PDB file of C-alpha atoms in Angstrom:
ATOM      1  CA  MET A 221      -4.674  -7.889  26.066  1.00 72.00           C
ATOM      2  CA  GLU A 222      -6.011  -5.615  23.334  1.00 80.00           C
ATOM      3  CA  GLU A 223      -7.222  -7.354  20.191  1.00 84.00           C
ATOM      4  CA  ARG A 224      -5.372  -6.349  17.005  1.00 87.00           C
ATOM      5  CA  ASN A 225      -5.433  -6.990  13.286  1.00 86.00           C
ATOM      6  CA  ASN A 226      -2.602  -9.399  12.396  1.00 88.00           C
ATOM      7  CA  LEU A 227      -3.412  -9.604   8.682  1.00 88.00           C
ATOM      8  CA  TYR A 228      -0.565  -8.924   6.269  1.00 90.00           C
ATOM      9  CA  PRO A 229      -1.683  -6.521   3.532  1.00 88.00           C
ATOM     10  CA  ILE A 230      -0.523  -7.204  -0.016  1.00 91.00           C
ATOM     11  CA  PHE A 231      -1.417  -5.844  -3.441  1.00 91.00           C
ATOM     12  CA  LEU A 232      -1.878  -8.612  -5.990  1.00 93.00           C
ATOM     13  CA  LYS A 233      -1.249  -8.380  -9.739  1.00 93.00           C
ATOM     14  CA  THR A 234      -4.495 -10.123 -10.650  1.00 93.00           C
ATOM     15  CA  ALA A 235      -3.812  -9.888 -14.395  1.00 93.00           C
ATOM     16  CA  SER A 236      -1.211 -12.612 -13.904  1.00 95.00           C
ATOM     17  CA  LEU A 237      -3.235 -14.701 -11.436  1.00 96.00           C
ATOM     18  CA  GLU A 238      -6.231 -16.959 -11.985  1.00 97.00           C
ATOM     19  CA  VAL A 239      -9.239 -16.111  -9.802  1.00 98.00           C
ATOM     20  CA  LEU A 240     -12.218 -18.442  -9.355  1.00 98.00           C
ATOM     21  CA  ILE A 241     -15.577 -17.281  -8.029  1.00 98.00           C
ATOM     22  CA  ILE A 242     -17.985 -20.051  -7.138  1.00 98.00           C
ATOM     23  CA  GLY A 243     -21.595 -18.896  -7.201  1.00 98.00           C
ATOM     24  CA  GLY A 244     -23.744 -16.766  -9.442  1.00 96.00           C
ATOM     25  CA  GLY A 245     -26.044 -14.892  -7.095  1.00 96.00           C
ATOM     26  CA  PHE A 246     -25.944 -11.423  -5.600  1.00 96.00           C
ATOM     27  CA  VAL A 247     -22.910 -12.066  -3.361  1.00 96.00           C
ATOM     28  CA  ALA A 248     -20.918 -13.447  -6.319  1.00 97.00           C
ATOM     29  CA  GLU A 249     -21.834 -10.355  -8.308  1.00 97.00           C
ATOM     30  CA  GLU A 250     -20.774  -8.114  -5.421  1.00 94.00           C
ATOM     31  CA  LYS A 251     -17.381  -9.869  -5.170  1.00 95.00           C
ATOM     32  CA  LEU A 252     -16.914  -9.671  -8.952  1.00 97.00           C
ATOM     33  CA  ARG A 253     -17.752  -5.945  -8.997  1.00 95.00           C
ATOM     34  CA  PHE A 254     -15.355  -5.302  -6.125  1.00 91.00           C
ATOM     35  CA  LEU A 255     -12.545  -7.219  -7.796  1.00 94.00           C
ATOM     36  CA  LEU A 256     -13.021  -5.592 -11.203  1.00 95.00           C
ATOM     37  CA  LYS A 257     -13.383  -2.099  -9.772  1.00 91.00           C
ATOM     38  CA  SER A 258      -9.950  -2.413  -8.223  1.00 90.00           C
ATOM     39  CA  SER A 259      -8.387  -4.626 -10.914  1.00 93.00           C
ATOM     40  CA  PRO A 260     -10.217  -4.295 -14.250  1.00 94.00           C
ATOM     41  CA  ASP A 261      -7.648  -6.583 -15.909  1.00 95.00           C
ATOM     42  CA  ALA A 262      -8.203  -9.463 -13.453  1.00 96.00           C
ATOM     43  CA  LYS A 263      -8.506 -12.927 -14.979  1.00 96.00           C
ATOM     44  CA  VAL A 264     -11.663 -14.414 -13.479  1.00 98.00           C
ATOM     45  CA  THR A 265     -13.609 -17.639 -13.951  1.00 98.00           C
ATOM     46  CA  MET A 266     -17.072 -18.033 -12.426  1.00 98.00           C
ATOM     47  CA  VAL A 267     -18.801 -21.369 -11.853  1.00 98.00           C
ATOM     48  CA  ALA A 268     -22.478 -21.637 -10.906  1.00 98.00           C
ATOM     49  CA  PRO A 269     -25.647 -23.442 -11.973  1.00 97.00           C
ATOM     50  CA  PHE A 270     -27.120 -19.988 -12.800  1.00 96.00           C
ATOM     51  CA  PHE A 271     -25.987 -16.353 -13.078  1.00 97.00           C
ATOM     52  CA  ARG A 272     -27.887 -13.147 -12.477  1.00 96.00           C
ATOM     53  CA  ASP A 273     -28.456 -11.106 -15.647  1.00 96.00           C
ATOM     54  CA  GLU A 274     -26.495  -8.217 -14.120  1.00 96.00           C
ATOM     55  CA  THR A 275     -23.551 -10.530 -13.417  1.00 96.00           C
ATOM     56  CA  VAL A 276     -23.560 -11.751 -17.039  1.00 96.00           C
ATOM     57  CA  ALA A 277     -23.548  -8.135 -18.263  1.00 96.00           C
ATOM     58  CA  ILE A 278     -20.539  -7.293 -16.053  1.00 96.00           C
ATOM     59  CA  ALA A 279     -18.689 -10.433 -17.133  1.00 95.00           C
ATOM     60  CA  GLN A 280     -19.204  -9.714 -20.831  1.00 94.00           C
ATOM     61  CA  LYS A 281     -17.451  -6.340 -20.432  1.00 94.00           C
ATOM     62  CA  SER A 282     -14.434  -7.870 -18.688  1.00 93.00           C
ATOM     63  CA  ASN A 283     -11.994 -10.788 -18.770  1.00 83.00           C
ATOM     64  CA  VAL A 284     -14.468 -13.166 -17.096  1.00 96.00           C
ATOM     65  CA  GLU A 285     -15.209 -16.726 -18.183  1.00 97.00           C
ATOM     66  CA  MET A 286     -18.585 -18.063 -17.024  1.00 98.00           C
ATOM     67  CA  LEU A 287     -19.218 -21.791 -16.646  1.00 98.00           C
ATOM     68  CA  THR A 288     -22.772 -22.958 -15.995  1.00 98.00           C
ATOM     69  CA  ASP A 289     -22.213 -25.937 -13.722  1.00 98.00           C
ATOM     70  CA  SER A 290     -22.193 -27.017 -10.090  1.00 97.00           C
ATOM     71  CA  TYR A 291     -18.947 -26.838  -8.121  1.00 98.00           C
ATOM     72  CA  ARG A 292     -16.442 -29.658  -8.519  1.00 98.00           C
ATOM     73  CA  ASP A 293     -12.903 -29.643  -7.121  1.00 97.00           C
ATOM     74  CA  THR A 294     -11.528 -29.996 -10.664  1.00 98.00           C
ATOM     75  CA  TYR A 295     -12.427 -26.311 -11.179  1.00 98.00           C
ATOM     76  CA  LEU A 296      -9.663 -25.427  -8.710  1.00 98.00           C
ATOM     77  CA  GLN A 297      -6.972 -26.668 -11.095  1.00 98.00           C
ATOM     78  CA  GLY A 298      -4.696 -23.777 -12.121  1.00 97.00           C
ATOM     79  CA  LYS A 299      -6.427 -21.258  -9.862  1.00 98.00           C
ATOM     80  CA  HIS A 300      -4.567 -19.080  -7.360  1.00 98.00           C
ATOM     81  CA  LEU A 301      -7.397 -17.334  -5.486  1.00 97.00           C
ATOM     82  CA  VAL A 302     -10.840 -18.794  -4.837  1.00 98.00           C
ATOM     83  CA  ILE A 303     -13.959 -17.013  -3.592  1.00 98.00           C
ATOM     84  CA  ALA A 304     -16.935 -19.149  -2.539  1.00 98.00           C
ATOM     85  CA  THR A 305     -20.279 -17.344  -2.513  1.00 97.00           C
ATOM     86  CA  THR A 306     -22.959 -20.011  -2.787  1.00 97.00           C
ATOM     87  CA  ASN A 307     -26.018 -19.967  -0.551  1.00 95.00           C
ATOM     88  CA  ILE A 308     -25.309 -23.593   0.417  1.00 96.00           C
ATOM     89  CA  PRO A 309     -23.012 -23.637   3.477  1.00 96.00           C
ATOM     90  CA  GLU A 310     -21.941 -27.245   2.879  1.00 97.00           C
ATOM     91  CA  VAL A 311     -20.681 -26.372  -0.618  1.00 98.00           C
ATOM     92  CA  ASN A 312     -18.767 -23.344   0.662  1.00 98.00           C
ATOM     93  CA  ILE A 313     -17.128 -25.383   3.416  1.00 97.00           C
ATOM     94  CA  GLN A 314     -16.223 -28.114   0.902  1.00 98.00           C
ATOM     95  CA  VAL A 315     -14.627 -25.437  -1.306  1.00 98.00           C
ATOM     96  CA  TYR A 316     -12.634 -24.285   1.720  1.00 98.00           C
ATOM     97  CA  LYS A 317     -11.469 -27.831   2.527  1.00 98.00           C
ATOM     98  CA  ASP A 318     -10.550 -28.512  -1.098  1.00 98.00           C
ATOM     99  CA  CYS A 319      -8.586 -25.262  -1.314  1.00 98.00           C
ATOM    100  CA  ARG A 320      -6.712 -25.973   1.920  1.00 97.00           C
ATOM    101  CA  SER A 321      -5.737 -29.456   0.685  1.00 97.00           C
ATOM    102  CA  GLN A 322      -4.407 -27.913  -2.569  1.00 97.00           C
ATOM    103  CA  ASN A 323      -2.717 -24.874  -0.957  1.00 97.00           C
ATOM    104  CA  LYS A 324      -5.043 -22.390  -2.662  1.00 98.00           C
ATOM    105  CA  LEU A 325      -5.988 -19.104  -1.019  1.00 97.00           C
ATOM    106  CA  VAL A 326      -9.723 -19.037  -0.329  1.00 98.00           C
ATOM    107  CA  ASN A 327     -12.372 -16.613   0.882  1.00 97.00           C
ATOM    108  CA  VAL A 328     -15.766 -17.988   1.904  1.00 97.00           C
ATOM    109  CA  ALA A 329     -18.015 -14.941   1.738  1.00 93.00           C
ATOM    110  CA  ASP A 330     -19.367 -13.751   5.070  1.00 88.00           C
ATOM    111  CA  ASN A 331     -17.688 -16.586   6.964  1.00 91.00           C
ATOM    112  CA  PRO A 332     -14.383 -15.327   8.486  1.00 88.00           C
ATOM    113  CA  PRO A 333     -13.226 -18.666   9.966  1.00 92.00           C
ATOM    114  CA  TYR A 334     -13.151 -20.021   6.398  1.00 95.00           C
ATOM    115  CA  CYS A 335     -11.125 -17.157   4.901  1.00 94.00           C
ATOM    116  CA  ASP A 336      -7.424 -16.929   4.133  1.00 94.00           C
ATOM    117  CA  PHE A 337      -7.963 -13.337   3.023  1.00 92.00           C
ATOM    118  CA  TYR A 338     -10.587 -10.615   3.190  1.00 88.00           C
ATOM    119  CA  MET A 339     -11.637  -8.199   0.490  1.00 86.00           C
ATOM    120  CA  GLY A 340     -11.594  -4.918   2.430  1.00 82.00           C
ATOM    121  CA  GLY A 341     -12.370  -1.332   1.519  1.00 85.00           C
ATOM    122  CA  ILE A 342     -10.205   0.191  -1.212  1.00 89.00           C
ATOM    123  CA  VAL A 343      -9.575   3.776  -2.272  1.00 90.00           C
ATOM    124  CA  THR A 344      -7.839   4.333  -5.615  1.00 89.00           C
ATOM    125  CA  LYS A 345      -6.632   7.662  -6.975  1.00 89.00           C
ATOM    126  CA  GLY A 346      -4.338   7.062  -9.947  1.00 88.00           C
ATOM    127  CA  ASN A 347      -1.248   5.202  -8.709  1.00 89.00           C
ATOM    128  CA  VAL A 348      -2.245   5.618  -5.069  1.00 90.00           C
ATOM    129  CA  LYS A 349      -4.244   2.787  -3.530  1.00 91.00           C
ATOM    130  CA  VAL A 350      -5.238   2.510   0.135  1.00 92.00           C
ATOM    131  CA  ALA A 351      -6.648  -0.769   1.443  1.00 91.00           C
ATOM    132  CA  ILE A 352      -8.710  -0.913   4.636  1.00 92.00           C
ATOM    133  CA  SER A 353      -9.286  -3.952   6.816  1.00 89.00           C
ATOM    134  CA  THR A 354     -11.369  -4.395   9.942  1.00 87.00           C
ATOM    135  CA  ASN A 355     -10.111  -7.969  10.371  1.00 84.00           C
ATOM    136  CA  GLY A 356     -13.426  -9.265   9.015  1.00 78.00           C
ATOM    137  CA  LYS A 357     -15.303  -7.715  11.959  1.00 83.00           C
ATOM    138  CA  SER A 358     -17.144  -4.814  10.301  1.00 84.00           C
ATOM    139  CA  PRO A 359     -17.422  -4.348   6.525  1.00 81.00           C
ATOM    140  CA  THR A 360     -19.618  -1.293   7.218  1.00 87.00           C
ATOM    141  CA  THR A 361     -16.773   0.428   9.094  1.00 90.00           C
ATOM    142  CA  ALA A 362     -14.401  -0.352   6.195  1.00 88.00           C
ATOM    143  CA  LYS A 363     -16.961   1.191   3.823  1.00 89.00           C
ATOM    144  CA  ARG A 364     -17.228   4.378   5.904  1.00 92.00           C
ATOM    145  CA  LEU A 365     -13.434   4.673   6.172  1.00 93.00           C
ATOM    146  CA  ARG A 366     -13.203   4.220   2.404  1.00 91.00           C
ATOM    147  CA  GLN A 367     -15.654   7.068   1.905  1.00 93.00           C
ATOM    148  CA  PHE A 368     -13.650   9.242   4.302  1.00 94.00           C
ATOM    149  CA  PHE A 369     -10.348   8.590   2.505  1.00 92.00           C
ATOM    150  CA  GLU A 370     -11.960   9.196  -0.881  1.00 92.00           C
ATOM    151  CA  GLU A 371     -12.830  12.672   0.370  1.00 93.00           C
ATOM    152  CA  VAL A 372      -9.538  13.589   2.078  1.00 91.00           C
ATOM    153  CA  ILE A 373      -7.024  12.236  -0.448  1.00 90.00           C
ATOM    154  CA  PRO A 374      -6.606  15.005  -3.017  1.00 88.00           C
ATOM    155  CA  GLU A 375      -7.572  14.309  -6.627  1.00 87.00           C
ATOM    156  CA  ASP A 376      -4.139  15.508  -7.825  1.00 87.00           C
ATOM    157  CA  ILE A 377      -2.234  12.998  -5.642  1.00 87.00           C
ATOM    158  CA  ASN A 378      -1.346  11.011  -8.759  1.00 86.00           C
ATOM    159  CA  GLN A 379       0.521  13.983 -10.230  1.00 87.00           C
ATOM    160  CA  LEU A 380       2.498  14.298  -7.002  1.00 84.00           C
ATOM    161  CA  VAL A 381       3.408  10.591  -7.135  1.00 84.00           C
ATOM    162  CA  GLN A 382       4.515  10.867 -10.752  1.00 88.00           C
ATOM    163  CA  ASN A 383       6.600  13.988 -10.020  1.00 84.00           C
ATOM    164  CA  LEU A 384       8.260  12.331  -7.019  1.00 82.00           C
ATOM    165  CA  ASN A 385       9.002   9.224  -9.083  1.00 83.00           C
ATOM    166  CA  SER A 386      10.707  11.362 -11.736  1.00 85.00           C
ATOM    167  CA  TYR A 387      12.630  13.306  -9.082  1.00 81.00           C
ATOM    168  CA  ARG A 388      13.658  10.092  -7.298  1.00 81.00           C
ATOM    169  CA  LYS A 389      15.438   8.923 -10.445  1.00 84.00           C
ATOM    170  CA  THR A 390      17.604  12.067 -10.433  1.00 84.00           C
ATOM    171  CA  ILE A 391      18.744  11.911  -6.785  1.00 84.00           C
ATOM    172  CA  LYS A 392      22.409  11.056  -6.352  1.00 84.00           C
ATOM    173  CA  GLY A 393      23.903   9.094  -3.455  1.00 83.00           C
ATOM    174  CA  ASN A 394      23.303   5.770  -1.763  1.00 86.00           C
ATOM    175  CA  PHE A 395      19.936   4.335  -0.795  1.00 84.00           C
ATOM    176  CA  GLU A 396      19.902   5.940   2.669  1.00 86.00           C
ATOM    177  CA  GLN A 397      20.711   9.393   1.260  1.00 82.00           C
ATOM    178  CA  LYS A 398      17.924   9.045  -1.314  1.00 81.00           C
ATOM    179  CA  VAL A 399      15.424   8.025   1.372  1.00 82.00           C
ATOM    180  CA  GLU A 400      16.446  10.959   3.564  1.00 85.00           C
ATOM    181  CA  THR A 401      16.066  13.423   0.680  1.00 82.00           C
ATOM    182  CA  LEU A 402      12.621  12.081  -0.233  1.00 81.00           C
ATOM    183  CA  ASN A 403      11.539  12.041   3.429  1.00 82.00           C
ATOM    184  CA  LYS A 404      12.425  15.734   3.779  1.00 82.00           C
ATOM    185  CA  LEU A 405      10.651  16.562   0.525  1.00 80.00           C
ATOM    186  CA  THR A 406       7.417  14.760   1.473  1.00 79.00           C
ATOM    187  CA  GLU A 407       7.375  15.768   5.159  1.00 80.00           C
ATOM    188  CA  SER A 408       4.777  18.466   4.504  1.00 75.00           C
ATOM    189  CA  LEU A 409       2.253  15.836   3.346  1.00 71.00           C
ATOM    190  CA  VAL A 410       1.615  14.720   6.920  1.00 69.00           C
ATOM    191  CA  LYS A 411       1.717  18.095   8.638  1.00 66.00           C
TER     192      LYS A 411
END
């Protein structure tokens, strides 16, 4: 049987969620950059015994609280998403276990068996956002697909979305009639 990606893609409103990143090294910085690039208004707390200077600079420009400390499960209180990035496997696995026992979504960086979610490739053009997942198998492929979509999605796609949203509000009829009208109007986008 052919292997397939069974992940369910969602788009999270991170401004209303609490995100915890455990670790302060390069991987933590990479995860923070990725999160803030996609969601600049994300509410993030970072916990680590040390932070890279570059990470501190990024955090100071955003809504990021930095706590200089070692991981303790009390830091999970009130958090919705947790990302563990330490270079100590035992700590990352303990974070995973603690999150599972408290029903928190967790991602242990570079360790798919200990991930409830993956942070895949993302392309954003105004209101249009495309997320790419390789089921945790190949971040490099996700990166290349992201680059491809950045090239092929037109820069003016946001104007099209805004125009269609305005037009949608003027369409008369029931839901099915509105969908049919919009489907006919947008058919040329895929031809």
